[in-house]
GROMACS .gro file of C-alpha atoms in nm:
model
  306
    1UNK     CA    1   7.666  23.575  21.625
    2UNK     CA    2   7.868  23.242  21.559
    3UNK     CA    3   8.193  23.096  21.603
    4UNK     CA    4   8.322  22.779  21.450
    5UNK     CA    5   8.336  22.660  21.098
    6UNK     CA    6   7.994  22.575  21.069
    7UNK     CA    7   7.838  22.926  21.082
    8UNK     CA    8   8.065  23.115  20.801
    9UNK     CA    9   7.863  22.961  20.567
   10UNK     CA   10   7.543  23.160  20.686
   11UNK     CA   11   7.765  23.469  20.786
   12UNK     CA   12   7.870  23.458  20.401
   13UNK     CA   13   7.521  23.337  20.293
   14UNK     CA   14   7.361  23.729  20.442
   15UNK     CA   15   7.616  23.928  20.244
   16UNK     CA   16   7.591  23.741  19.938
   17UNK     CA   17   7.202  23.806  19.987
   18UNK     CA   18   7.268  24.187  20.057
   19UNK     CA   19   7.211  24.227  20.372
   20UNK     CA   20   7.390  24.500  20.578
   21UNK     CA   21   7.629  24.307  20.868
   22UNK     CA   22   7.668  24.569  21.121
   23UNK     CA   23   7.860  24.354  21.370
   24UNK     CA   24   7.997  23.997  21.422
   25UNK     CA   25   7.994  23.838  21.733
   26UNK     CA   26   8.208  23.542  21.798
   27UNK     CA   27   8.417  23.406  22.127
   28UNK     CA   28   8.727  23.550  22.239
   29UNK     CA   29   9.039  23.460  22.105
   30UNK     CA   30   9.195  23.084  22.288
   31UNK     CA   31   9.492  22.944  22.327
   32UNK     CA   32   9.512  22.613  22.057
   33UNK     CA   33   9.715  22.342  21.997
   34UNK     CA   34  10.042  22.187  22.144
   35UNK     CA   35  10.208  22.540  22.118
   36UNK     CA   36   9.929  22.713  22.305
   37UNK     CA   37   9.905  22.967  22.030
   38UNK     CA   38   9.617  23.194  22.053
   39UNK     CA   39   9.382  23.078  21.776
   40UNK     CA   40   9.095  23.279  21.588
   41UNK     CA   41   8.806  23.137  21.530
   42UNK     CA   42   8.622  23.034  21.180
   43UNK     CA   43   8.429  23.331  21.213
   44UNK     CA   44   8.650  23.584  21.280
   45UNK     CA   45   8.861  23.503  21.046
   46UNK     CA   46   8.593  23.517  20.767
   47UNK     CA   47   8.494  23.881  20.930
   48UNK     CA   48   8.860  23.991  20.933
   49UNK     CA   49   8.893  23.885  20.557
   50UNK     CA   50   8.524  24.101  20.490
   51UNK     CA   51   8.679  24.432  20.671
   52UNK     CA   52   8.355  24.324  20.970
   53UNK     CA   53   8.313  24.497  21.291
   54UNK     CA   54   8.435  24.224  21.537
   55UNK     CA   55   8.291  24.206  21.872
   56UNK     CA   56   8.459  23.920  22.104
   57UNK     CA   57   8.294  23.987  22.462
   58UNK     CA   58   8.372  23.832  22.759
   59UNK     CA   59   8.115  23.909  22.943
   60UNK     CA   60   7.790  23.928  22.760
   61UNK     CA   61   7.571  23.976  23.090
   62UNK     CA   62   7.722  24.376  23.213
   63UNK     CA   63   7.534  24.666  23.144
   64UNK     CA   64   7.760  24.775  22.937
   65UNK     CA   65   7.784  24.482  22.714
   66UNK     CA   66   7.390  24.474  22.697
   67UNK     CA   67   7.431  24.822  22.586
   68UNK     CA   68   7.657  24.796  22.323
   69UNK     CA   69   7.421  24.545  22.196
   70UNK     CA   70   7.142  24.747  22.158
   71UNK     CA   71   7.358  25.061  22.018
   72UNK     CA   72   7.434  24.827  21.698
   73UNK     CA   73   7.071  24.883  21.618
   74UNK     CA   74   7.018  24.618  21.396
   75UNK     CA   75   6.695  24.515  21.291
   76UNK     CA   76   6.752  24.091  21.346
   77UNK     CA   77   7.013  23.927  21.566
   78UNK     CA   78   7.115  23.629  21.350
   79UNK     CA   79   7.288  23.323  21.590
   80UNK     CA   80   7.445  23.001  21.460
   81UNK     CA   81   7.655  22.823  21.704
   82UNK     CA   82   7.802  23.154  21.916
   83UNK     CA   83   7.800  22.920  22.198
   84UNK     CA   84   7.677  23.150  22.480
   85UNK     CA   85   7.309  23.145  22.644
   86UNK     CA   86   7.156  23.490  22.543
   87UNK     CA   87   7.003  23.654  22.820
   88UNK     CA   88   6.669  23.842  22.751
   89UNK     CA   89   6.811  24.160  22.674
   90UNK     CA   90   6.940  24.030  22.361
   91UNK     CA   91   6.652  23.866  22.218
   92UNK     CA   92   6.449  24.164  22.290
   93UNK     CA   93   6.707  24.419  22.150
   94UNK     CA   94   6.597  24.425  21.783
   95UNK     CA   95   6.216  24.468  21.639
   96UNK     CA   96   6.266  24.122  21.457
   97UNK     CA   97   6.470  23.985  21.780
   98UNK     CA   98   6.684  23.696  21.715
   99UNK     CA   99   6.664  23.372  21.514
  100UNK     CA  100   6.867  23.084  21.558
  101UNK     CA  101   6.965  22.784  21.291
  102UNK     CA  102   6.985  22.539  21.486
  103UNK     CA  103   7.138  22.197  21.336
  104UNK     CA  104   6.815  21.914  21.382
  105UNK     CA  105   6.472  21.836  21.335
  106UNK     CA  106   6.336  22.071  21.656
  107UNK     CA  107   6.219  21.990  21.892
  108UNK     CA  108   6.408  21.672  21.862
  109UNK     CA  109   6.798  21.712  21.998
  110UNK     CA  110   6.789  22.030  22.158
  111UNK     CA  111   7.115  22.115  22.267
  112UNK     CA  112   7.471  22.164  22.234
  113UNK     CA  113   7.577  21.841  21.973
  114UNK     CA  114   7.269  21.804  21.772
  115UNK     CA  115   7.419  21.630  21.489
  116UNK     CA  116   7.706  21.395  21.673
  117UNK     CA  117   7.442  21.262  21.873
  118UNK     CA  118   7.170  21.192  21.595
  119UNK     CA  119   7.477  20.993  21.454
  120UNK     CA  120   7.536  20.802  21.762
  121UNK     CA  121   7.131  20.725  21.819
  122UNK     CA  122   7.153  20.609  21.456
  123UNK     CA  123   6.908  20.820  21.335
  124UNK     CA  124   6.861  20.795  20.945
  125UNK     CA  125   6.694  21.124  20.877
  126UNK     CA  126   6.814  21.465  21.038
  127UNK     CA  127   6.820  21.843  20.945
  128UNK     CA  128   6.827  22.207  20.981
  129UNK     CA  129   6.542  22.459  21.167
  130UNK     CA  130   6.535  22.850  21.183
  131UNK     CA  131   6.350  22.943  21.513
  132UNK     CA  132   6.298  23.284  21.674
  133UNK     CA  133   6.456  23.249  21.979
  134UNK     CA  134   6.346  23.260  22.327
  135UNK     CA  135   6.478  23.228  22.690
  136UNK     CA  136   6.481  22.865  22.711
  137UNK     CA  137   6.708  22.629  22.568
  138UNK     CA  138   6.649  22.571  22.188
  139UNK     CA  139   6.267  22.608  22.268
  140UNK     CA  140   6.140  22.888  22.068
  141UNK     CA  141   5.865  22.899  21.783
  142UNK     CA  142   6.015  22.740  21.454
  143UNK     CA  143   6.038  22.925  21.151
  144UNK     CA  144   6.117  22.694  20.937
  145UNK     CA  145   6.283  22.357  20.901
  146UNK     CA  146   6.437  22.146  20.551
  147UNK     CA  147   6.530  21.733  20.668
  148UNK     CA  148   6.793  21.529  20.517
  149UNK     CA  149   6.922  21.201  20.498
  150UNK     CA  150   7.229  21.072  20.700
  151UNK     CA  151   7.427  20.877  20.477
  152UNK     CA  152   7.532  20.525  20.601
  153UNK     CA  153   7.911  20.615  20.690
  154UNK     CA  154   7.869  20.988  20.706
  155UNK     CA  155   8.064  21.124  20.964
  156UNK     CA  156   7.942  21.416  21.238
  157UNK     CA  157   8.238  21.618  21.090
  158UNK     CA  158   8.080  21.568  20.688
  159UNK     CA  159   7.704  21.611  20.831
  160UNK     CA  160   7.817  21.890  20.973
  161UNK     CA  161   7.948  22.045  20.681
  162UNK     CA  162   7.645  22.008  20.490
  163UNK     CA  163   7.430  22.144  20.755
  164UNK     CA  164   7.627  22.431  20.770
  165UNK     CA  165   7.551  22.474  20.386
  166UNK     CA  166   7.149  22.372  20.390
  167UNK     CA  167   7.095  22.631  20.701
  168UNK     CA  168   7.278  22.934  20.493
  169UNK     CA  169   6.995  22.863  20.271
  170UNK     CA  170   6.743  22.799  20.483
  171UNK     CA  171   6.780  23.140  20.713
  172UNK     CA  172   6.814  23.323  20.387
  173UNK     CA  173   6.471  23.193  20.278
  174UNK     CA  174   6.332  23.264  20.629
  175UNK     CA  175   6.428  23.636  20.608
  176UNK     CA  176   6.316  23.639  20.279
  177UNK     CA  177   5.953  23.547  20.379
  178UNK     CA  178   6.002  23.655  20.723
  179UNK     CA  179   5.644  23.856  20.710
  180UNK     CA  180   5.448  23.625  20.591
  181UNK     CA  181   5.588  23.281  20.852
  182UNK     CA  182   5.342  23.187  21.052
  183UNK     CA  183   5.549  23.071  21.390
  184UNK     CA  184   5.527  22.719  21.512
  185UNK     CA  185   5.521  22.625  21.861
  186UNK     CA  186   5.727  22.326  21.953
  187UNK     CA  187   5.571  22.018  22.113
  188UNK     CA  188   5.774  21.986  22.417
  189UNK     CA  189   5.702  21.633  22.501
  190UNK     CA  190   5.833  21.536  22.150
  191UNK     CA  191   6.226  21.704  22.259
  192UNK     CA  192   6.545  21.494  22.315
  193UNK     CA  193   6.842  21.697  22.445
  194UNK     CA  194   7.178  21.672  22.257
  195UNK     CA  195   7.442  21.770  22.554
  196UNK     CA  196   7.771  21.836  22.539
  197UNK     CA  197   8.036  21.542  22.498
  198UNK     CA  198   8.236  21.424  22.689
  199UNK     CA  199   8.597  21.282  22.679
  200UNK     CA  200   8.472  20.963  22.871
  201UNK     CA  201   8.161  20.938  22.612
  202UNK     CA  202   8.433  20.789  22.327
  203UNK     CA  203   8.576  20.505  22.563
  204UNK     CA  204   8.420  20.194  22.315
  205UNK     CA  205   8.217  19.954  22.497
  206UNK     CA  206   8.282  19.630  22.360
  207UNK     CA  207   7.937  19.467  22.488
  208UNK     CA  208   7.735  19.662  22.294
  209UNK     CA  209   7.649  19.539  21.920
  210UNK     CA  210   7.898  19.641  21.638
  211UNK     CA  211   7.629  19.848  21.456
  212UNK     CA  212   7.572  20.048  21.770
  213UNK     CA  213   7.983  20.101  21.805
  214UNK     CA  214   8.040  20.211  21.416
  215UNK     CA  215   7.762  20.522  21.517
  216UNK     CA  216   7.947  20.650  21.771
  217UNK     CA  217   8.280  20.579  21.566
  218UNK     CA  218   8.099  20.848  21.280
  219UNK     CA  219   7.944  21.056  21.594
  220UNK     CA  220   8.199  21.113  21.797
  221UNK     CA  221   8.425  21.293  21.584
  222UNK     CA  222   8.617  21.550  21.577
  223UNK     CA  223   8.571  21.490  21.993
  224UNK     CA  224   8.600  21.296  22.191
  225UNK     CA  225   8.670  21.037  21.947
  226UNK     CA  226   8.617  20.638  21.950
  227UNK     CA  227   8.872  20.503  22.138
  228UNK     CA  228   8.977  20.172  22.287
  229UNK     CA  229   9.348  20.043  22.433
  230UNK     CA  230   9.591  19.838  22.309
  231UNK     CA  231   9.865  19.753  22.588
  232UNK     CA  232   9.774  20.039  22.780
  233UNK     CA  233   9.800  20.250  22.499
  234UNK     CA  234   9.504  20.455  22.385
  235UNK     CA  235   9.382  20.330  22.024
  236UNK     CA  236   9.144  20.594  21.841
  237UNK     CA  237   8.910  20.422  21.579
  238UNK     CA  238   8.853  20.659  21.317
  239UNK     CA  239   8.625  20.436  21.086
  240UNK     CA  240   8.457  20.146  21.144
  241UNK     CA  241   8.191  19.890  20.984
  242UNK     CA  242   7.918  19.633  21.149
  243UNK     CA  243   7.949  19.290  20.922
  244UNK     CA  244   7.678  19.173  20.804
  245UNK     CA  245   7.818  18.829  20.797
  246UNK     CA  246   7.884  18.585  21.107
  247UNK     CA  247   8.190  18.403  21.208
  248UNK     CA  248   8.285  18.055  21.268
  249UNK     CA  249   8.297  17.991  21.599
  250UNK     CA  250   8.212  18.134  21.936
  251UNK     CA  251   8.398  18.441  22.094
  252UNK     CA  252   8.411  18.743  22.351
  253UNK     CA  253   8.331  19.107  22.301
  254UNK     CA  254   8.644  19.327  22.255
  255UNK     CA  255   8.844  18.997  22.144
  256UNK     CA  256   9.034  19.023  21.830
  257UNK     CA  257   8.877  18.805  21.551
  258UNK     CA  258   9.118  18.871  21.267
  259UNK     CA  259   9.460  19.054  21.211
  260UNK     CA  260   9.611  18.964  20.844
  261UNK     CA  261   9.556  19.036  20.486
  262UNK     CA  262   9.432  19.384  20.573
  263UNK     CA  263   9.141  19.322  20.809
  264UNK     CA  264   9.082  19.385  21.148
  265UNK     CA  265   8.785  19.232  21.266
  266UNK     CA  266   8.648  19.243  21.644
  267UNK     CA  267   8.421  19.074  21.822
  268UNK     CA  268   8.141  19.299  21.986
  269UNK     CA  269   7.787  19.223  22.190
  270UNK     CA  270   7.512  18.981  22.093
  271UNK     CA  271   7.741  18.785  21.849
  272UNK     CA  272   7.856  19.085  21.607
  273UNK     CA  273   8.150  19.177  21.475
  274UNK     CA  274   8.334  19.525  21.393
  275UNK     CA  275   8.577  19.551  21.115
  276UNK     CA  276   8.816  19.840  21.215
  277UNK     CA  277   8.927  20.001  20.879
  278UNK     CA  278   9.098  20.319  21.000
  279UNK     CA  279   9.308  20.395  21.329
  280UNK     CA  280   9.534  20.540  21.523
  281UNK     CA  281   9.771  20.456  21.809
  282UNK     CA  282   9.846  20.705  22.042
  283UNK     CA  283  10.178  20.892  21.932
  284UNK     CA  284  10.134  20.752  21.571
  285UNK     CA  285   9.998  20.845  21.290
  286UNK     CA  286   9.581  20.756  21.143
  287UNK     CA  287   9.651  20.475  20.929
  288UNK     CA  288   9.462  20.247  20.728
  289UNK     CA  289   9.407  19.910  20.863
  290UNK     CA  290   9.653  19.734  20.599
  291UNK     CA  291   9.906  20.020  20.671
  292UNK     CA  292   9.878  19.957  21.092
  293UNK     CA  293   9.908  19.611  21.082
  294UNK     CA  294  10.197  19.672  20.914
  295UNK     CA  295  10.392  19.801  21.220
  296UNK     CA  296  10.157  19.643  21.497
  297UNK     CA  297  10.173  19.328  21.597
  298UNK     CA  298   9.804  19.267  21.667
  299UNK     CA  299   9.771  18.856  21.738
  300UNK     CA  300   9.378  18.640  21.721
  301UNK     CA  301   9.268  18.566  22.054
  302UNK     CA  302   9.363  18.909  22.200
  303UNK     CA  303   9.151  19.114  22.341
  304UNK     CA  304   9.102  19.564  22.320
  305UNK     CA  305   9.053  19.779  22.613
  306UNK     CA  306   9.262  19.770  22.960
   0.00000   0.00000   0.00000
């Protein structure tokens, strides 16, 4: 049960292992894009290319979906990312119920963005968890769990990816050794909840320091995106780096330090400064900061946001 990119890699993962897939469950088809064309997702596709049984219900809740469930009779429900709260009688359906790879360190950033917010708290260390799941959210016993290092400009979109790669191998060690886990409760007053972004989360704060604005420049993506204004246009910051070096001179937050010889530097909270390295106005294409300030007239002394 999964449905964006980052659970093919543990769909493919179980039939590389062996393992008999007697259904995929993913979300229902959506419209995408500017042209409103109805989009697949990752999974699906992967199960359409495999010859899978694909199961895209609407409403997981009726009798009737509960029973088709249970007629799969499958021995483990495996979920990664399906994006739906399970009720009970899904978790209870098969003898070895269901386990979840969840994307963190449980029980820390429970939750629907795990990984964009550990980026945006500037955590340095994060990774993947196999848990048998239970009613609550992201609260059942953990299975097991592998930890990583966040690289210094890794993006949520890159973390992601790897993630998506270290829990393949993690779930197929837990079924591996399935019999012989012992279970670990989690310490609830140890969680942090990761919720779902928002658009308004990405609007870029210029009082806060530059280190704290390049994390949510790397967290934020692919939504809702760092993004300022420049003459009431909306300016999306796709990559961004605190200096470790000051500047001559005092300044404001959001004020434009330097705009020449390739550099875009802004001045942020507590003294700091952000050098802007990739970006985007809206309507134009990403560029590199060289490239934009090639057909932007950004002047010293002016300042981002409306």
């Amino acid at each position: 049960m999964g449905t964006p990119r980052a659970a093919v890699p543990t769909l493919e993962k179980i039939m590389l292992d062996g393992h008999e897939v007697i259904a995929v469950y993913t979300q229902p088809d959506r419209p995408s894009g500017r042209g409103n064309k109805i989009a697949f997702s990752p999974v699906k596709e992967f199960a359409l290319e495999k010859s899978l049984n694909i199961l895209q219900t609407l409403k997981i809740r009726t009798q009737e979906s509960i029973e088709t469930f249970r007629s799969h009779k499958a021995d483990v429900a495996i979920v990664v990312a399906y994006g739906r709260i399970l009720p009970d009688e899904y978790l209870d359906a098969f003898p070895m119920g269901a386990i979840n790879v969840h994307f963190s360190l449980l029980p820390k950033y429970r939750g629907a963005a795990p990984v964009n917010w550990a980026i945006v708290n500037g955590e340095t260390k994060t990774g993947v968890t196999t848990m048998r799941m239970d009613a609550g959210l992201d609260t059942g016993a953990i299975l097991l769990q592998k930890a990583t290092t966040i690289e210094i400009e890794e993006t949520a979109i890159e973390l992601m990816e790897r993630l998506s790669l270290l829990g393949a191998e993690l779930l197929s060690e837990t079924l591996t050794n399935l019999e012989h886990i012992e279970p670990k409760h989690q310490e609830n007053d140890l969680a942090t909840y990761a919720p779902i972004m928002k658009r308004e989360d990405g609007l870029v704060d210029w009082g806060v320091g530059a280190v704290e604005i390049a994390n949510r420049v790397r967290g934020f993506q692919p939504f809702p995106t760092a993004f300022t204004h420049h003459k009431e246009m909306r300016l999306t910051i796709w990559r961004a780096l605190p200096l470790t070096v000051g500047h001559d001179g005092k300044f404001d937050s959001a004020q434009v330090l330097e705009a020449s010889d390739g550099q875009i530097l802004v001045g942020c909270g507590d003294g700091s400064i952000l050098s802007i390295e990739e970006l985007q106005l809206e309507g134009k294409r990403r560029l590199q900061a060289r490239d934009f300030l090639n057909g932007v007239k950004l002047f010293v002394g002016e300042k981002f946001g409306r």
